[in-house]
CSV table of C-alpha atoms in Angstrom, one decimal:
chain,number,residue,atom,x,y,z
A,30,ASP,CA,0.0,0.0,0.0
A,31,ILE,CA,1.1,3.6,-0.6
A,32,GLN,CA,1.8,5.5,2.6
A,33,LEU,CA,1.1,9.2,2.8
A,34,THR,CA,2.9,11.1,5.5
A,35,GLN,CA,1.6,14.5,6.4
A,36,SER,CA,3.6,17.1,8.2
A,37,PRO,CA,3.1,18.7,10.6
A,38,SER,CA,0.4,16.7,12.4
A,39,PHE,CA,-0.5,19.8,14.4
A,40,LEU,CA,-0.1,23.5,13.4
A,41,SER,CA,-0.9,26.6,15.4
A,42,ALA,CA,-1.2,29.8,13.4
A,43,SER,CA,-2.9,33.2,13.4
A,44,VAL,CA,-5.4,34.8,11.1
A,45,GLY,CA,-3.5,36.3,8.2
A,46,ASP,CA,-0.6,33.8,8.4
A,47,ARG,CA,0.6,31.9,5.4
A,48,VAL,CA,0.7,28.2,6.1
A,49,THR,CA,2.0,25.1,4.3
A,50,ILE,CA,1.1,21.5,4.9
A,51,THR,CA,3.2,18.8,3.3
A,52,CYS,CA,2.2,15.3,2.2
A,53,ARG,CA,4.9,12.8,1.1
A,54,ALA,CA,4.0,9.6,-0.8
A,55,SER,CA,6.0,6.4,-0.2
A,56,GLN,CA,6.1,5.9,-4.0
A,57,GLY,CA,5.3,7.7,-7.2
A,58,ILE,CA,1.6,8.6,-7.6
A,59,SER,CA,2.0,11.1,-10.5
A,60,SER,CA,-0.4,13.9,-9.7
A,61,TYR,CA,-3.2,11.7,-8.4
A,62,LEU,CA,-3.5,13.6,-5.1
A,63,ALA,CA,-6.4,15.4,-3.5
A,64,TRP,CA,-6.6,17.7,-0.5
A,65,TYR,CA,-9.7,17.9,1.8
A,66,GLN,CA,-10.8,20.1,4.7
A,67,GLN,CA,-12.8,18.7,7.5
A,68,LYS,CA,-14.5,20.6,10.4
A,69,PRO,CA,-15.7,18.9,13.6
A,70,GLY,CA,-18.9,16.9,13.0
A,71,LYS,CA,-18.9,17.5,9.3
A,72,ALA,CA,-18.0,15.6,6.2
A,73,PRO,CA,-14.8,16.4,4.4
A,74,LYS,CA,-14.8,19.0,1.7
A,75,LEU,CA,-12.7,18.7,-1.5
A,76,LEU,CA,-10.3,21.6,-1.9
A,77,ILE,CA,-7.7,20.5,-4.5
A,78,TYR,CA,-7.6,17.7,-6.9
A,79,ALA,CA,-4.9,16.5,-9.4
A,80,ALA,CA,-2.4,17.9,-7.0
A,81,SER,CA,-2.9,21.6,-8.0
A,82,THR,CA,-6.4,22.1,-9.5
A,83,LEU,CA,-8.7,24.2,-7.3
A,84,GLN,CA,-12.1,22.7,-6.8
A,85,SER,CA,-14.9,25.0,-8.0
A,86,GLY,CA,-16.1,27.4,-5.3
A,87,VAL,CA,-13.0,27.0,-3.1
A,88,PRO,CA,-11.3,30.3,-2.3
A,89,SER,CA,-8.2,31.2,-4.3
A,90,ARG,CA,-6.1,31.5,-1.1
A,91,PHE,CA,-5.9,27.7,-1.2
A,92,SER,CA,-3.3,26.3,-3.6
A,93,GLY,CA,-1.6,23.0,-4.2
A,94,SER,CA,1.7,21.9,-5.7
A,95,ARG,CA,3.8,18.9,-6.5
A,96,SER,CA,7.5,18.1,-6.5
A,97,GLY,CA,8.1,14.5,-7.2
A,98,THR,CA,6.4,12.6,-4.4
A,99,GLU,CA,6.1,15.6,-2.2
A,100,PHE,CA,2.9,17.6,-2.3
A,101,THR,CA,2.0,20.8,-0.5
A,102,LEU,CA,-1.2,22.6,0.4
A,103,THR,CA,-0.7,26.3,1.0
A,104,ILE,CA,-3.1,28.8,2.5
A,105,SER,CA,-1.9,32.2,1.6
A,106,SER,CA,-3.7,34.2,4.3
A,107,LEU,CA,-5.5,32.3,7.0
A,108,GLN,CA,-9.1,33.2,7.6
A,109,PRO,CA,-11.1,32.2,10.8
A,110,GLU,CA,-13.1,29.6,8.8
A,111,ASP,CA,-9.9,27.8,7.7
A,112,PHE,CA,-9.2,26.4,11.2
A,113,ALA,CA,-9.9,22.7,10.6
A,114,THR,CA,-8.2,19.4,9.9
A,115,TYR,CA,-6.7,18.8,6.5
A,116,TYR,CA,-6.2,15.4,4.8
A,117,CYS,CA,-4.4,14.4,1.6
A,118,GLN,CA,-5.5,11.3,-0.4
A,119,GLN,CA,-3.8,9.5,-3.2
A,120,LEU,CA,-5.9,8.2,-6.0
A,121,SER,CA,-3.2,6.4,-7.9
A,122,ASN,CA,-3.3,2.8,-6.6
A,123,TYR,CA,-5.7,0.8,-4.5
A,124,PRO,CA,-6.2,1.3,-1.7
A,125,PHE,CA,-6.7,5.0,-2.1
A,126,THR,CA,-5.1,5.9,1.2
A,127,PHE,CA,-5.3,9.1,3.2
A,128,GLY,CA,-2.7,10.9,5.1
A,129,GLN,CA,-3.1,10.9,8.9
A,130,GLY,CA,-4.3,14.5,8.9
A,131,THR,CA,-3.0,17.9,10.0
A,132,ARG,CA,-5.0,19.8,12.6
A,133,LEU,CA,-4.8,23.6,12.1
A,134,GLU,CA,-5.7,25.6,15.2
A,135,ILE,CA,-5.8,29.2,16.1
A,136,LYS,CA,-2.8,30.6,18.0
B,29,GLU,CA,-24.7,20.1,-7.0
B,30,VAL,CA,-23.7,16.6,-5.8
B,31,GLN,CA,-26.0,15.4,-3.1
B,32,LEU,CA,-25.4,12.1,-1.3
B,33,VAL,CA,-27.5,10.7,1.6
B,34,GLU,CA,-26.4,7.7,3.6
B,35,SER,CA,-28.8,5.6,5.6
B,36,GLY,CA,-28.9,2.2,7.3
B,37,GLY,CA,-26.5,2.8,10.1
B,38,GLY,CA,-27.2,1.6,13.7
B,39,LEU,CA,-26.2,-0.8,16.4
B,40,VAL,CA,-25.2,-4.3,15.5
B,41,GLN,CA,-23.6,-7.1,17.5
B,42,PRO,CA,-20.2,-8.4,16.7
B,43,GLY,CA,-20.4,-11.0,13.9
B,44,GLY,CA,-23.5,-9.4,12.5
B,45,SER,CA,-24.3,-7.7,9.2
B,46,LEU,CA,-25.6,-4.4,8.1
B,47,LYS,CA,-26.3,-2.8,4.7
B,48,LEU,CA,-25.8,0.9,4.1
B,49,SER,CA,-27.4,2.8,1.3
B,50,CYS,CA,-26.2,5.9,-0.4
B,51,ALA,CA,-28.9,7.8,-2.4
B,52,ALA,CA,-27.6,10.3,-5.0
B,53,SER,CA,-28.9,13.3,-6.8
B,54,GLY,CA,-27.7,16.4,-8.6
B,55,PHE,CA,-25.2,14.7,-10.9
B,56,THR,CA,-24.9,11.9,-13.4
B,57,PHE,CA,-24.8,9.0,-11.0
B,58,SER,CA,-24.5,6.3,-13.7
B,59,GLY,CA,-21.2,7.7,-14.9
B,60,SER,CA,-19.6,8.2,-11.5
B,61,ALA,CA,-17.5,6.1,-9.3
B,62,ILE,CA,-18.7,5.9,-5.7
B,63,HIS,CA,-16.3,5.5,-2.8
B,64,TRP,CA,-17.0,4.5,0.8
B,65,VAL,CA,-14.9,6.0,3.6
B,66,ARG,CA,-15.1,5.6,7.3
B,67,GLN,CA,-14.0,7.6,10.3
B,68,ALA,CA,-13.8,6.2,13.9
B,69,SER,CA,-14.4,8.7,16.6
B,70,GLY,CA,-11.5,11.1,17.0
B,71,LYS,CA,-9.5,9.3,14.2
B,72,GLY,CA,-8.6,10.0,10.6
B,73,LEU,CA,-10.2,9.0,7.4
B,74,GLU,CA,-10.0,5.4,6.1
B,75,TRP,CA,-10.8,4.6,2.5
B,76,LEU,CA,-12.8,1.3,2.3
B,77,GLY,CA,-13.4,0.8,-1.4
B,78,LEU,CA,-15.1,2.0,-4.5
B,79,ILE,CA,-17.3,0.8,-7.4
B,80,ARG,CA,-16.8,2.2,-10.8
B,81,SER,CA,-19.4,2.9,-13.5
B,82,LYS,CA,-20.9,0.6,-16.1
B,83,GLY,CA,-18.3,1.9,-18.5
B,84,TYR,CA,-15.7,0.2,-16.3
B,85,ASN,CA,-17.7,-2.9,-15.9
B,86,TYR,CA,-18.7,-1.9,-12.4
B,87,ALA,CA,-15.2,-2.8,-11.2
B,88,THR,CA,-14.6,-2.7,-7.5
B,89,GLY,CA,-11.6,-2.2,-5.2
B,90,TYR,CA,-11.2,-2.6,-1.5
B,91,VAL,CA,-8.8,-2.0,1.3
B,92,SER,CA,-7.4,-5.3,2.7
B,93,SER,CA,-8.9,-4.9,6.1
B,94,VAL,CA,-12.5,-5.2,4.7
B,95,LYS,CA,-11.9,-7.3,1.6
B,96,GLY,CA,-14.0,-10.5,1.8
B,97,ARG,CA,-16.2,-9.0,4.5
B,98,PHE,CA,-17.6,-5.8,2.8
B,99,THR,CA,-19.2,-5.6,-0.6
B,100,ILE,CA,-20.0,-2.5,-2.6
B,101,SER,CA,-22.7,-2.6,-5.2
B,102,ARG,CA,-24.9,-0.1,-7.1
B,103,ASP,CA,-28.3,0.2,-8.7
B,104,ASP,CA,-28.1,2.9,-11.4
B,105,SER,CA,-31.8,2.9,-11.9
B,106,LYS,CA,-32.3,3.9,-8.3
B,107,LYS,CA,-29.2,6.2,-8.2
B,108,THR,CA,-28.2,4.3,-5.1
B,109,ALA,CA,-25.0,2.7,-4.0
B,110,TYR,CA,-24.7,0.1,-1.2
B,111,LEU,CA,-22.2,-1.1,1.3
B,112,GLN,CA,-22.9,-4.7,2.6
B,113,MET,CA,-21.0,-5.3,5.7
B,114,ASN,CA,-20.7,-8.8,7.1
B,115,SER,CA,-18.8,-10.4,10.0
B,116,LEU,CA,-18.7,-7.0,11.7
B,117,LYS,CA,-16.1,-6.4,14.4
B,118,THR,CA,-16.0,-3.8,17.2
B,119,GLU,CA,-13.2,-2.0,15.3
B,120,ASP,CA,-15.7,-1.4,12.5
B,121,THR,CA,-17.5,1.1,14.7
B,122,ALA,CA,-17.3,4.4,12.8
B,123,VAL,CA,-19.1,7.0,10.8
B,124,TYR,CA,-19.5,5.8,7.2
B,125,TYR,CA,-19.5,8.2,4.3
B,126,CYS,CA,-20.2,7.7,0.6
B,127,THR,CA,-18.4,10.1,-1.7
B,128,THR,CA,-17.7,10.9,-5.3
B,129,THR,CA,-14.6,12.7,-4.0
B,130,THR,CA,-16.2,16.0,-5.2
B,131,GLY,CA,-19.2,15.5,-3.0
B,132,TRP,CA,-19.8,13.7,0.3
B,133,GLY,CA,-22.8,12.5,2.3
B,134,GLN,CA,-23.4,13.5,5.9
B,135,GLY,CA,-22.3,10.1,7.1
B,136,THR,CA,-24.1,7.4,9.0
B,137,LEU,CA,-23.0,5.9,12.3
B,138,VAL,CA,-22.4,2.2,12.7
B,139,THR,CA,-21.8,0.9,16.2
B,140,VAL,CA,-20.6,-2.7,16.6
B,141,SER,CA,-21.1,-3.7,20.2
B,142,SER,CA,-22.6,-6.5,22.3
């Protein structure tokens, strides 16, 4: 199975900060990676697919990039509604594994 | 807009069975793959499996922890996907979601306990 390792697992930041979350795949997955945001008690929400394509309706402060097997999710200027848990998922090989999550909290 | 509604969750004893449903609207269900994902309380997301569309011969894929116990199916005429869960274990207790990846249901809680 392909392992996805997110870092950091926990992040404390302030409104207006620029933050980056990293997801490293244990083997090549091309650009078959998605990013999700999940708030407590809610279903996940797709933010980015194909590593860098912004899902319709998602604010442009969210962006994704890829370098080899390392993927990053960047939030350019944190807003209060962005404090949540973020997951990456690979859609290259079964099983379509998720990263362990990054919890983003208000400093 | 993709809308998915799960149902069928509840309390079941270890070793028992349960069948979840996922009713879809707002998109071309027959052409879409449907995934099932679960989340135990306070834990991360676990992908369970998917069923592809008729164009892919309704191919399925599963994570090893549920292979042979869980079966995903679909009825395109009803715009509904299903997750049949057999030989349930206490560690299967979780909220179960169906998703197209772009849209997610609200989840249904499955509790496996005696």
